[in-house]
Amino acid sequence: MVDHESDYDVDAAIDVQNDSDNDSVFSDDIEDYPDEDELNDDADNFLDQNVIDDVTDKDVDDASYGDFQDDYDESDDYDGGYNSDSDAEAVFPDDDVDSDGGGDVQPQLMNFAAQPPAAAPMAFRAAAAAPARARAPAPTQGKKMCPICRKKPCYSDGKTTFPYCGKTCAAKAKATLCVVCHAKPRYRSGKTTYPYCGKTCAAKAKGGAGQRGLCDYCHKRPKYHDGKKTYPFCGKSCAAKAKPTRPKPVGPTCAIPGCNKPVYKPKNGKAGKYCSRSHVELAKVACLVCHKRKRYGKYPFCGKACARQVERRAPTLLEVPAGHVMFRDVENQFKKSWRSGNPPPIKKLYKLIERNSSVVKYTRYRASVEARGHFRRRKLAAGNERRRWHGTRRECKVGDPGNRHFCGSATCSLCIIMRTSFDLSKAGKNYTSLRFGPGIYTSSTSATAGGYCRNVQASPYKALLLAKVVVGRTIKPDQDHNDWKAPPKGYDSVVAKGTAAGGDELIVYTNDAARPSYLIVFQG
């Protein structure tokens, strides 16, 4: 059996991340720039403020913050330091807990929960024995105050005094650190918050500007430096303005959406449809929705985003471009199974996307047939699934070039099948002409099925369906049985030989045993 492409299954998990395309080399870097485009001016203003003249090393407490930085951000030996949000949860108590370590601190929030508590002073034990008396707040005189809120003393666990009073201030401090050292909080005076922690970092920012050079775009402000990397621009505004703008190409552009590059044209030859060899190869395996990324496996989509986008419009038709691997796969089956002279050329090919509810019913039926027959053990597809051709009556011109929308006629067999799948209740009452009674008839021979394609409106094309059929266990009777409404017990389908066109016909008697998969439009 030919191993054809698998058809799309909505239930299949497609865990693919759709990486977004970068519009320019700066698209990732712009977000790294600070919102302050005037950092150099801020440094001058910061140094010029009179209020800064009163700030001493003692006030800023460089020594304590230096110790804090070493212990919290760099030491691998310190287990209780604040280095991330998760660490903050593990070290600091909730903000309503007394900063001196008293109160009902939940043990699961503390790294030191397993340690036995220190013996309380006699006065404290006496106070605890009299619950009717309100406990007086712990004195804060002589204790170092939190530099963020400046209202509560810094939290202490009895051994280590931390730089902040609790988790809230610790998180705020992390988001408001000096733009130079990234260790100390920015200096605040009244309603003004400076980008630096003190004179030293402000001077470094001003002095470092000369070493880093000026912005590549405005040539006025220094290049932004985050402490590790120097960027080519001073801030987001200049980075955005510096995005390269491509001139509009003259003539046809690459067929890959969003490329906009001119198509490749050899010196002695006809211009192609793509700009490069890489885009030629991409077009062969591209997603049928975005056409920008490679499809996932044998599915017609690159990932969940494109799959969900088209499922919302289901049932619908997606055109398969000529040259795509899916086009070549169906075209090969069409030509090889024609078996009646030269096969006509395929003009258009469409992939039919069904409603999820229809796919689920088909998948469940296929699983039930597989459970009975165990076809995979014989290296066959689940349920002995095959692809078979089906020709029918077309009242409209769906599928013709420029027309891929279903008509609303209640008697257009082609559109009804594509909208709601095969339905035995709409097959009609005259079964005497059917060799094996009312059923869903398909063929392995494209020419045989093509003989049933009939147009109501004049058209140079014919429309043919390629369906998925759960064959299961099949029987090949020696004579016709036009009164059958189901296969004999123990069988799932019937194969009739000796048709008028010389091919065979496969008959199933369950709606969920077949689903239309492709619409082929060929020269009639």
Short mmCIF file of C-alpha atoms in Angstrom, two decimals:
data_model
loop_
_atom_site.label_atom_id
_atom_site.label_comp_id
_atom_site.label_asym_id
_atom_site.label_seq_id
_atom_site.Cartn_x
_atom_site.Cartn_y
_atom_site.Cartn_z
CA MET A 1 0.00 0.00 0.00
CA VAL A 2 1.27 3.47 -0.83
CA ASP A 3 2.15 5.37 2.29
CA HIS A 4 0.28 8.60 1.64
CA GLU A 5 0.40 11.76 3.66
CA SER A 6 -1.51 11.63 6.93
CA ASP A 7 -4.54 13.87 7.06
CA TYR A 8 -5.03 16.55 9.63
CA ASP A 9 -6.41 15.37 13.00
CA VAL A 10 -7.69 18.16 15.26
CA ASP A 11 -7.25 16.02 18.38
CA ALA A 12 -3.56 15.50 17.73
CA ALA A 13 -1.38 17.52 20.08
CA ILE A 14 0.82 19.94 18.16
CA ASP A 15 3.14 21.41 20.81
CA VAL A 16 5.05 23.71 18.56
CA GLN A 17 6.16 27.14 19.44
CA ASN A 18 5.64 29.62 16.67
CA ASP A 19 8.64 31.77 16.78
CA SER A 20 7.80 35.26 15.63
CA ASP A 21 9.90 36.73 12.83
CA ASN A 22 12.30 39.52 13.65
CA ASP A 23 11.63 42.61 11.60
CA SER A 24 15.15 43.93 12.11
CA VAL A 25 18.37 43.26 13.93
CA PHE A 26 17.29 45.65 16.65
CA SER A 27 13.87 44.15 17.41
CA ASP A 28 15.15 42.12 20.34
CA ASP A 29 17.44 44.81 21.71
CA ILE A 30 14.97 47.68 21.92
CA GLU A 31 13.19 46.25 24.94
CA ASP A 32 16.50 46.17 26.82
CA TYR A 33 16.88 49.93 26.72
CA PRO A 34 15.69 52.00 29.69
CA ASP A 35 12.73 54.32 29.41
CA GLU A 36 15.01 57.21 30.47
CA ASP A 37 16.61 58.54 27.33
CA GLU A 38 18.25 61.35 29.27
CA LEU A 39 20.45 59.35 31.64
CA ASN A 40 23.46 61.53 31.04
CA ASP A 41 21.47 64.68 31.79
CA ASP A 42 20.12 63.03 34.92
CA ALA A 43 23.67 62.42 36.08
CA ASP A 44 24.48 66.13 35.72
CA ASN A 45 21.30 67.16 37.52
CA PHE A 46 21.93 64.60 40.20
CA LEU A 47 25.40 65.91 40.94
CA ASP A 48 24.24 69.53 40.83
CA GLN A 49 21.41 69.18 43.37
CA ASN A 50 22.17 70.83 46.70
CA VAL A 51 20.34 68.12 48.52
CA ILE A 52 22.98 65.63 47.42
CA ASP A 53 25.69 67.65 49.11
CA ASP A 54 24.36 66.47 52.45
CA VAL A 55 24.46 62.80 51.52
CA THR A 56 27.50 61.15 53.02
CA ASP A 57 28.89 57.69 52.77
CA LYS A 58 27.41 57.03 56.16
CA ASP A 59 23.95 58.04 55.00
CA VAL A 60 24.14 55.86 51.93
CA ASP A 61 25.79 53.17 54.04
CA ASP A 62 28.07 51.88 51.31
CA ALA A 63 29.59 49.30 53.59
CA SER A 64 26.32 47.67 54.55
CA TYR A 65 25.03 47.71 50.98
CA GLY A 66 28.32 46.32 49.76
CA ASP A 67 28.00 43.45 52.18
CA PHE A 68 24.39 42.99 51.12
CA GLN A 69 25.39 42.82 47.48
CA ASP A 70 28.17 40.31 48.10
CA ASP A 71 26.05 38.09 50.32
CA TYR A 72 22.83 38.25 48.35
CA ASP A 73 23.81 38.23 44.71
CA GLU A 74 27.18 36.50 44.46
CA SER A 75 27.76 34.10 47.33
CA ASP A 76 26.88 30.48 46.59
CA ASP A 77 27.37 29.58 50.23
CA TYR A 78 24.68 31.86 51.60
CA ASP A 79 21.38 29.98 51.53
CA GLY A 80 19.02 32.66 52.72
CA GLY A 81 19.92 35.56 50.47
CA TYR A 82 17.53 37.60 48.36
CA ASN A 83 18.38 36.97 44.74
CA SER A 84 15.02 36.35 43.10
CA ASP A 85 11.34 36.51 43.75
CA SER A 86 11.35 32.93 44.97
CA ASP A 87 14.17 33.77 47.38
CA ALA A 88 12.19 36.70 48.68
CA GLU A 89 9.34 34.35 49.50
CA ALA A 90 11.74 32.09 51.38
CA VAL A 91 13.50 34.76 53.44
CA PHE A 92 11.25 37.65 54.29
CA PRO A 93 8.09 37.36 56.40
CA ASP A 94 4.76 38.82 55.35
CA ASP A 95 4.55 42.57 55.74
CA ASP A 96 2.13 42.36 58.66
CA VAL A 97 4.68 40.43 60.73
CA ASP A 98 6.79 42.40 63.17
CA SER A 99 10.12 43.26 61.62
CA ASP A 100 12.07 42.18 64.67
CA GLY A 101 11.20 38.54 64.04
CA GLY A 102 8.31 38.37 66.51
CA GLY A 103 4.75 37.36 65.69
CA ASP A 104 3.36 34.25 64.06
CA VAL A 105 5.76 33.78 61.15
CA GLN A 106 4.65 30.81 59.03
CA PRO A 107 7.45 28.22 59.11
CA GLN A 108 7.07 27.22 55.46
CA LEU A 109 8.13 30.70 54.39
CA MET A 110 11.38 30.61 56.30
CA ASN A 111 14.61 28.86 55.42
CA PHE A 112 15.41 28.57 59.08
CA ALA A 113 12.10 26.95 60.07
CA ALA A 114 13.78 23.77 61.29
CA GLN A 115 15.90 25.67 63.84
CA PRO A 116 14.56 25.67 67.43
CA PRO A 117 13.35 29.10 68.57
CA ALA A 118 15.51 31.00 71.03
CA ALA A 119 14.26 31.13 74.61
CA ALA A 120 12.05 34.15 75.14
CA PRO A 121 12.88 36.66 77.93
CA MET A 122 10.99 36.31 81.23
CA ALA A 123 9.10 39.52 80.61
CA PHE A 124 7.87 38.23 77.24
CA ARG A 125 6.75 34.91 78.74
CA ALA A 126 4.85 36.74 81.43
CA ALA A 127 3.11 38.86 78.82
CA ALA A 128 2.23 35.77 76.81
CA ALA A 129 0.64 34.19 79.87
CA ALA A 130 -1.84 37.06 80.10
CA PRO A 131 -3.62 37.08 76.68
CA ALA A 132 -6.06 39.78 77.79
CA ARG A 133 -3.28 42.34 77.73
CA ALA A 134 -2.36 43.84 74.36
CA ARG A 135 1.26 43.35 73.39
CA ALA A 136 3.18 46.59 73.07
CA PRO A 137 4.90 47.18 69.72
CA ALA A 138 8.57 46.35 69.62
CA PRO A 139 10.78 49.41 70.08
CA THR A 140 12.55 50.58 66.91
CA GLN A 141 14.98 53.05 68.47
CA GLY A 142 18.54 52.30 67.47
CA LYS A 143 17.53 49.88 64.69
CA LYS A 144 18.36 50.40 61.04
CA MET A 145 15.28 51.50 59.09
CA CYS A 146 14.18 50.02 55.77
CA PRO A 147 15.58 52.28 52.99
CA ILE A 148 12.48 51.74 50.81
CA CYS A 149 9.51 52.55 53.05
CA ARG A 150 11.54 54.33 55.78
CA LYS A 151 8.82 53.37 58.23
CA LYS A 152 9.77 49.94 59.53
CA PRO A 153 13.11 48.65 60.77
CA CYS A 154 15.03 46.19 58.63
CA TYR A 155 14.05 42.60 59.25
CA SER A 156 16.32 40.50 61.45
CA ASP A 157 16.19 36.77 62.15
CA GLY A 158 18.36 37.09 65.23
CA LYS A 159 21.57 36.40 63.35
CA THR A 160 21.38 38.46 60.18
CA THR A 161 19.87 41.88 59.62
CA PHE A 162 18.46 42.10 56.12
CA PRO A 163 18.37 45.32 54.11
CA TYR A 164 14.56 45.59 54.00
CA CYS A 165 11.61 45.25 56.33
CA GLY A 166 9.75 42.57 54.37
CA LYS A 167 8.91 40.98 51.04
CA THR A 168 7.09 43.97 49.57
CA CYS A 169 9.96 46.38 50.04
CA ALA A 170 12.46 43.77 48.88
CA ALA A 171 10.53 43.38 45.61
CA LYS A 172 10.29 47.16 45.18
CA ALA A 173 14.01 47.50 45.75
CA LYS A 174 14.76 44.97 43.09
CA ALA A 175 12.77 47.01 40.54
CA THR A 176 14.24 50.37 41.58
CA LEU A 177 17.97 49.74 41.75
CA CYS A 178 20.61 52.17 40.62
CA VAL A 179 21.10 52.05 36.85
CA VAL A 180 24.88 51.93 37.28
CA CYS A 181 25.70 49.54 40.12
CA HIS A 182 22.39 47.64 40.12
CA ALA A 183 22.95 46.98 43.82
CA LYS A 184 21.67 49.97 45.79
CA PRO A 185 18.27 51.65 45.60
CA ARG A 186 17.96 54.86 43.61
CA TYR A 187 18.30 57.97 45.73
CA ARG A 188 14.99 59.65 46.55
CA SER A 189 14.56 63.24 47.67
CA GLY A 190 10.99 64.27 48.33
CA LYS A 191 8.99 63.51 45.20
CA THR A 192 12.07 63.15 42.99
CA THR A 193 13.71 59.77 42.43
CA TYR A 194 17.12 59.86 40.76
CA PRO A 195 18.43 57.07 38.55
CA TYR A 196 21.50 56.65 40.76
CA CYS A 197 22.12 55.65 44.35
CA GLY A 198 24.59 58.45 45.12
CA LYS A 199 27.40 60.70 43.93
CA THR A 200 29.76 57.90 43.09
CA CYS A 201 27.49 56.17 40.60
CA ALA A 202 26.31 59.49 39.15
CA ALA A 203 29.92 60.43 38.48
CA LYS A 204 30.61 57.02 36.98
CA ALA A 205 27.67 57.44 34.63
CA LYS A 206 28.92 60.81 33.50
CA GLY A 207 32.50 59.65 33.12
CA GLY A 208 31.59 56.39 31.44
CA ALA A 209 29.71 58.18 28.70
CA GLY A 210 32.93 59.36 27.11
CA GLN A 211 34.37 55.87 27.11
CA ARG A 212 31.25 54.32 25.62
CA GLY A 213 30.87 56.92 22.93
CA LEU A 214 27.79 58.72 21.69
CA CYS A 215 24.59 57.23 20.35
CA ASP A 216 24.93 55.97 16.78
CA TYR A 217 21.71 57.73 15.80
CA CYS A 218 21.41 61.09 17.56
CA HIS A 219 25.15 61.53 18.30
CA LYS A 220 24.20 63.58 21.36
CA ARG A 221 23.67 61.24 24.29
CA PRO A 222 25.96 58.43 25.46
CA LYS A 223 25.27 54.87 24.45
CA TYR A 224 23.21 52.94 26.95
CA HIS A 225 25.11 50.50 29.17
CA ASP A 226 23.32 48.02 31.42
CA GLY A 227 26.38 47.12 33.45
CA LYS A 228 27.43 44.28 31.17
CA LYS A 229 26.74 45.30 27.61
CA THR A 230 26.98 48.59 25.74
CA TYR A 231 24.24 49.12 23.17
CA PRO A 232 24.67 51.18 20.00
CA PHE A 233 21.94 53.66 20.97
CA CYS A 234 21.10 55.85 23.95
CA GLY A 235 17.56 54.55 24.44
CA LYS A 236 14.41 53.09 22.93
CA SER A 237 13.54 56.13 20.83
CA CYS A 238 16.78 56.19 18.88
CA ALA A 239 16.84 52.40 18.59
CA ALA A 240 13.37 52.45 17.01
CA LYS A 241 14.25 55.32 14.68
CA ALA A 242 17.37 53.51 13.53
CA LYS A 243 15.45 50.51 12.20
CA PRO A 244 16.53 50.04 8.62
CA THR A 245 13.84 50.76 6.07
CA ARG A 246 13.97 48.65 2.95
CA PRO A 247 13.23 50.42 -0.31
CA LYS A 248 10.18 49.16 -2.16
CA PRO A 249 11.32 46.72 -4.83
CA VAL A 250 10.50 47.36 -8.44
CA GLY A 251 8.74 44.46 -10.13
CA PRO A 252 7.37 41.17 -8.76
CA THR A 253 8.27 40.18 -5.22
CA CYS A 254 8.84 36.85 -3.52
CA ALA A 255 5.70 34.73 -3.05
CA ILE A 256 6.52 34.05 0.62
CA PRO A 257 4.28 36.44 2.63
CA GLY A 258 6.19 39.24 4.32
CA CYS A 259 9.38 38.73 2.31
CA ASN A 260 8.92 41.61 -0.18
CA LYS A 261 12.27 40.91 -1.83
CA PRO A 262 12.39 40.92 -5.64
CA VAL A 263 12.14 37.52 -7.27
CA TYR A 264 15.27 35.90 -8.57
CA LYS A 265 15.77 36.36 -12.28
CA PRO A 266 18.59 34.50 -14.00
CA LYS A 267 20.54 36.26 -16.71
CA ASN A 268 19.21 33.98 -19.41
CA GLY A 269 15.86 32.76 -18.20
CA LYS A 270 12.41 33.51 -16.86
CA ALA A 271 11.93 35.12 -13.45
CA GLY A 272 10.80 32.72 -10.76
CA LYS A 273 8.28 33.16 -7.94
CA TYR A 274 10.76 33.36 -5.07
CA CYS A 275 13.75 35.46 -4.09
CA SER A 276 16.15 32.65 -3.21
CA ARG A 277 16.72 28.91 -3.13
CA SER A 278 15.87 28.80 0.58
CA HIS A 279 12.41 30.26 -0.05
CA VAL A 280 11.87 27.85 -2.94
CA GLU A 281 12.47 24.99 -0.51
CA LEU A 282 10.30 26.61 2.18
CA ALA A 283 7.38 26.90 -0.25
CA LYS A 284 7.42 23.13 -0.76
CA VAL A 285 6.73 22.41 2.91
CA ALA A 286 5.14 25.67 4.09
CA CYS A 287 2.14 25.96 6.40
CA LEU A 288 -1.06 26.30 4.35
CA VAL A 289 -2.27 29.18 6.54
CA CYS A 290 0.64 31.58 7.14
CA HIS A 291 2.95 30.29 4.36
CA LYS A 292 5.85 31.66 6.43
CA ARG A 293 6.97 28.65 8.43
CA LYS A 294 7.52 24.98 7.78
CA ARG A 295 4.52 22.78 8.49
CA TYR A 296 4.67 20.47 11.48
CA GLY A 297 5.36 16.89 10.42
CA LYS A 298 2.69 15.80 7.93
CA TYR A 299 0.08 18.24 9.19
CA PRO A 300 -0.95 21.17 6.97
CA PHE A 301 -0.17 23.71 9.73
CA CYS A 302 2.98 24.94 11.41
CA GLY A 303 1.47 24.94 14.89
CA LYS A 304 -1.51 25.46 17.14
CA ALA A 305 -1.98 29.15 16.32
CA CYS A 306 -2.52 28.56 12.60
CA ALA A 307 -4.57 25.41 13.25
CA ARG A 308 -6.95 27.23 15.58
CA GLN A 309 -7.22 30.18 13.21
CA VAL A 310 -8.54 28.04 10.36
CA GLU A 311 -10.62 25.75 12.59
CA ARG A 312 -12.75 28.75 13.52
CA ARG A 313 -13.74 29.03 9.84
CA ALA A 314 -14.40 25.31 9.34
CA PRO A 315 -15.63 23.80 7.17
CA THR A 316 -13.45 25.58 4.66
CA LEU A 317 -11.04 24.99 1.79
CA LEU A 318 -7.33 25.84 1.84
CA GLU A 319 -5.60 26.03 -1.51
CA VAL A 320 -2.52 23.82 -1.84
CA PRO A 321 0.04 25.54 -4.10
CA ALA A 322 1.50 23.65 -7.03
CA GLY A 323 4.95 22.40 -6.05
CA HIS A 324 3.96 21.81 -2.42
CA VAL A 325 4.66 18.29 -1.14
CA MET A 326 0.94 17.81 -0.47
CA PHE A 327 0.12 18.79 -4.06
CA ARG A 328 2.69 16.38 -5.47
CA ASP A 329 1.43 13.57 -3.23
CA VAL A 330 -2.20 13.88 -4.39
CA GLU A 331 -1.16 14.51 -7.99
CA ASN A 332 0.90 11.29 -8.05
CA GLN A 333 -2.03 9.25 -6.74
CA PHE A 334 -4.37 10.89 -9.27
CA LYS A 335 -2.10 10.12 -12.24
CA LYS A 336 -1.13 6.60 -11.22
CA SER A 337 -4.72 5.57 -10.55
CA TRP A 338 -6.23 7.08 -13.73
CA ARG A 339 -5.67 3.88 -15.75
CA SER A 340 -7.64 5.09 -18.75
CA GLY A 341 -5.39 6.86 -21.23
CA ASN A 342 -3.43 9.93 -20.30
CA PRO A 343 -4.55 11.61 -17.05
CA PRO A 344 -5.77 15.21 -17.39
CA PRO A 345 -3.75 17.93 -15.65
CA ILE A 346 -4.79 19.13 -12.20
CA LYS A 347 -5.71 22.81 -12.25
CA LYS A 348 -6.37 23.38 -8.53
CA LEU A 349 -6.03 21.40 -5.32
CA TYR A 350 -7.69 22.26 -2.00
CA LYS A 351 -7.36 20.77 1.48
CA LEU A 352 -10.74 20.48 3.18
CA ILE A 353 -10.74 21.48 6.85
CA GLU A 354 -13.67 19.91 8.69
CA ARG A 355 -15.38 20.82 11.92
CA ASN A 356 -13.76 19.31 14.98
CA SER A 357 -16.95 17.42 15.87
CA SER A 358 -16.86 15.63 12.50
CA VAL A 359 -13.20 14.69 12.95
CA VAL A 360 -13.87 13.31 16.42
CA LYS A 361 -16.66 11.00 15.18
CA TYR A 362 -14.49 9.67 12.37
CA THR A 363 -11.52 9.13 14.68
CA ARG A 364 -13.64 7.20 17.17
CA TYR A 365 -15.06 4.95 14.47
CA ARG A 366 -11.58 4.27 13.11
CA ALA A 367 -10.36 3.38 16.60
CA SER A 368 -13.25 0.94 17.10
CA VAL A 369 -12.48 -0.84 13.81
CA GLU A 370 -8.80 -0.99 14.72
CA ALA A 371 -9.64 -2.49 18.11
CA ARG A 372 -11.49 -5.32 16.36
CA GLY A 373 -9.09 -5.97 13.51
CA HIS A 374 -5.63 -5.03 14.88
CA PHE A 375 -4.48 -3.83 11.46
CA ARG A 376 -1.42 -2.04 12.78
CA ARG A 377 0.04 -5.39 13.75
CA ARG A 378 0.11 -6.16 10.02
CA LYS A 379 1.83 -2.83 9.33
CA LEU A 380 -1.34 -1.26 7.93
CA ALA A 381 -2.87 2.07 8.85
CA ALA A 382 -5.19 2.20 11.85
CA GLY A 383 -8.57 0.70 10.89
CA ASN A 384 -7.05 -0.17 7.50
CA GLU A 385 -7.64 3.44 6.44
CA ARG A 386 -7.25 4.19 2.71
CA ARG A 387 -7.64 7.18 0.39
CA ARG A 388 -10.33 6.72 -2.24
CA TRP A 389 -11.86 8.86 -5.01
CA HIS A 390 -15.50 10.01 -5.12
CA GLY A 391 -17.23 11.78 -8.00
CA THR A 392 -20.60 13.52 -7.65
CA ARG A 393 -22.89 16.26 -8.98
CA ARG A 394 -21.81 19.93 -8.85
CA GLU A 395 -24.36 22.71 -9.33
CA CYS A 396 -21.98 25.62 -8.71
CA LYS A 397 -18.41 26.39 -9.70
CA VAL A 398 -16.73 25.78 -6.36
CA GLY A 399 -13.10 24.86 -6.92
CA ASP A 400 -12.77 26.64 -10.24
CA PRO A 401 -9.98 29.26 -10.25
CA GLY A 402 -10.97 32.15 -8.01
CA ASN A 403 -13.88 30.33 -6.36
CA ARG A 404 -13.33 28.27 -3.19
CA HIS A 405 -16.57 29.03 -1.34
CA PHE A 406 -19.41 26.54 -0.93
CA CYS A 407 -22.76 27.37 -2.47
CA GLY A 408 -25.97 27.40 -0.45
CA SER A 409 -27.96 25.05 -2.67
CA ALA A 410 -29.76 22.21 -0.90
CA THR A 411 -29.23 19.96 -3.93
CA CYS A 412 -25.56 20.59 -4.77
CA SER A 413 -24.17 17.20 -3.76
CA LEU A 414 -20.53 18.33 -3.84
CA CYS A 415 -20.99 21.29 -1.47
CA ILE A 416 -23.27 19.30 0.85
CA ILE A 417 -20.63 16.57 1.22
CA MET A 418 -17.87 19.11 1.89
CA ARG A 419 -19.99 21.00 4.43
CA THR A 420 -21.49 18.05 6.34
CA SER A 421 -19.61 14.97 5.05
CA PHE A 422 -21.27 11.86 3.59
CA ASP A 423 -24.85 11.18 4.68
CA LEU A 424 -26.64 7.98 3.69
CA SER A 425 -30.03 9.52 4.51
CA LYS A 426 -29.58 11.89 1.54
CA ALA A 427 -28.58 9.21 -0.93
CA GLY A 428 -32.08 8.93 -2.42
CA LYS A 429 -34.59 6.08 -2.57
CA ASN A 430 -33.76 4.48 -5.93
CA TYR A 431 -31.21 1.85 -4.95
CA THR A 432 -31.93 -0.62 -7.75
CA SER A 433 -29.14 0.81 -9.89
CA LEU A 434 -26.62 0.38 -7.08
CA ARG A 435 -24.90 -2.98 -7.21
CA PHE A 436 -24.64 -3.35 -3.45
CA GLY A 437 -27.47 -1.24 -2.13
CA PRO A 438 -27.42 2.15 -0.40
CA GLY A 439 -23.90 2.96 0.72
CA ILE A 440 -21.02 5.39 0.31
CA TYR A 441 -19.31 4.44 -2.96
CA THR A 442 -15.66 5.32 -3.61
CA SER A 443 -12.99 3.95 -5.94
CA SER A 444 -9.25 3.37 -5.97
CA THR A 445 -9.29 4.42 -9.63
CA SER A 446 -9.48 8.17 -10.27
CA ALA A 447 -10.83 7.62 -13.79
CA THR A 448 -13.71 5.50 -12.44
CA ALA A 449 -14.71 8.15 -9.90
CA GLY A 450 -14.14 10.90 -12.47
CA GLY A 451 -16.85 9.34 -14.62
CA TYR A 452 -19.41 10.28 -11.95
CA CYS A 453 -18.40 13.99 -11.93
CA ARG A 454 -21.24 16.02 -13.46
CA ASN A 455 -21.50 19.79 -13.88
CA VAL A 456 -24.84 21.60 -13.88
CA GLN A 457 -23.23 24.89 -14.94
CA ALA A 458 -20.90 24.97 -17.91
CA SER A 459 -17.27 24.79 -16.86
CA PRO A 460 -14.03 23.63 -18.48
CA TYR A 461 -13.18 21.84 -15.23
CA LYS A 462 -14.45 18.88 -13.23
CA ALA A 463 -14.35 18.55 -9.45
CA LEU A 464 -13.40 15.29 -7.74
CA LEU A 465 -13.14 14.40 -4.05
CA LEU A 466 -10.37 12.39 -2.42
CA ALA A 467 -11.75 10.85 0.78
CA LYS A 468 -10.39 9.02 3.80
CA VAL A 469 -12.19 5.69 4.21
CA VAL A 470 -11.98 3.21 7.09
CA VAL A 471 -11.93 -0.04 5.10
CA GLY A 472 -11.48 -2.44 8.00
CA ARG A 473 -12.13 -6.06 7.04
CA THR A 474 -13.54 -6.22 3.53
CA ILE A 475 -15.47 -8.81 1.53
CA LYS A 476 -15.37 -9.28 -2.27
CA PRO A 477 -18.64 -10.93 -3.37
CA ASP A 478 -18.87 -12.91 -6.60
CA GLN A 479 -22.25 -11.40 -7.50
CA ASP A 480 -24.21 -8.19 -6.92
CA HIS A 481 -26.51 -7.67 -3.93
CA ASN A 482 -28.50 -4.50 -4.52
CA ASP A 483 -30.60 -5.15 -1.42
CA TRP A 484 -27.67 -4.96 1.01
CA LYS A 485 -27.78 -2.19 3.60
CA ALA A 486 -24.74 -3.40 5.53
CA PRO A 487 -21.84 -5.78 4.89
CA PRO A 488 -22.14 -9.39 6.11
CA LYS A 489 -21.43 -10.01 9.79
CA GLY A 490 -17.75 -9.79 10.61
CA TYR A 491 -16.97 -7.38 7.76
CA ASP A 492 -16.71 -3.58 7.60
CA SER A 493 -16.84 -2.90 3.85
CA VAL A 494 -17.48 -4.39 0.41
CA VAL A 495 -15.25 -4.28 -2.68
CA ALA A 496 -16.99 -4.60 -6.05
CA LYS A 497 -14.94 -5.62 -9.07
CA GLY A 498 -15.69 -5.30 -12.76
CA THR A 499 -17.06 -1.76 -12.98
CA ALA A 500 -17.92 -0.13 -16.29
CA ALA A 501 -14.70 1.90 -16.24
CA GLY A 502 -12.62 -1.16 -15.44
CA GLY A 503 -11.79 -0.21 -11.87
CA ASP A 504 -13.19 -1.23 -8.51
CA GLU A 505 -15.61 0.32 -6.04
CA LEU A 506 -15.41 0.33 -2.25
CA ILE A 507 -18.70 0.52 -0.35
CA VAL A 508 -19.15 1.37 3.34
CA TYR A 509 -22.50 1.62 5.09
CA THR A 510 -21.69 3.93 8.01
CA ASN A 511 -21.54 7.73 7.75
CA ASP A 512 -18.53 7.94 10.06
CA ALA A 513 -16.54 5.46 7.94
CA ALA A 514 -15.65 8.13 5.34
CA ARG A 515 -14.65 11.79 5.31
CA PRO A 516 -13.86 14.08 2.34
CA SER A 517 -10.24 15.22 2.53
CA TYR A 518 -9.23 16.97 -0.73
CA LEU A 519 -11.00 18.69 -3.61
CA ILE A 520 -9.26 18.15 -6.96
CA VAL A 521 -10.17 20.33 -9.93
CA PHE A 522 -8.91 18.96 -13.24
CA GLN A 523 -9.24 19.84 -16.88
CA GLY A 524 -12.52 18.35 -18.11
#
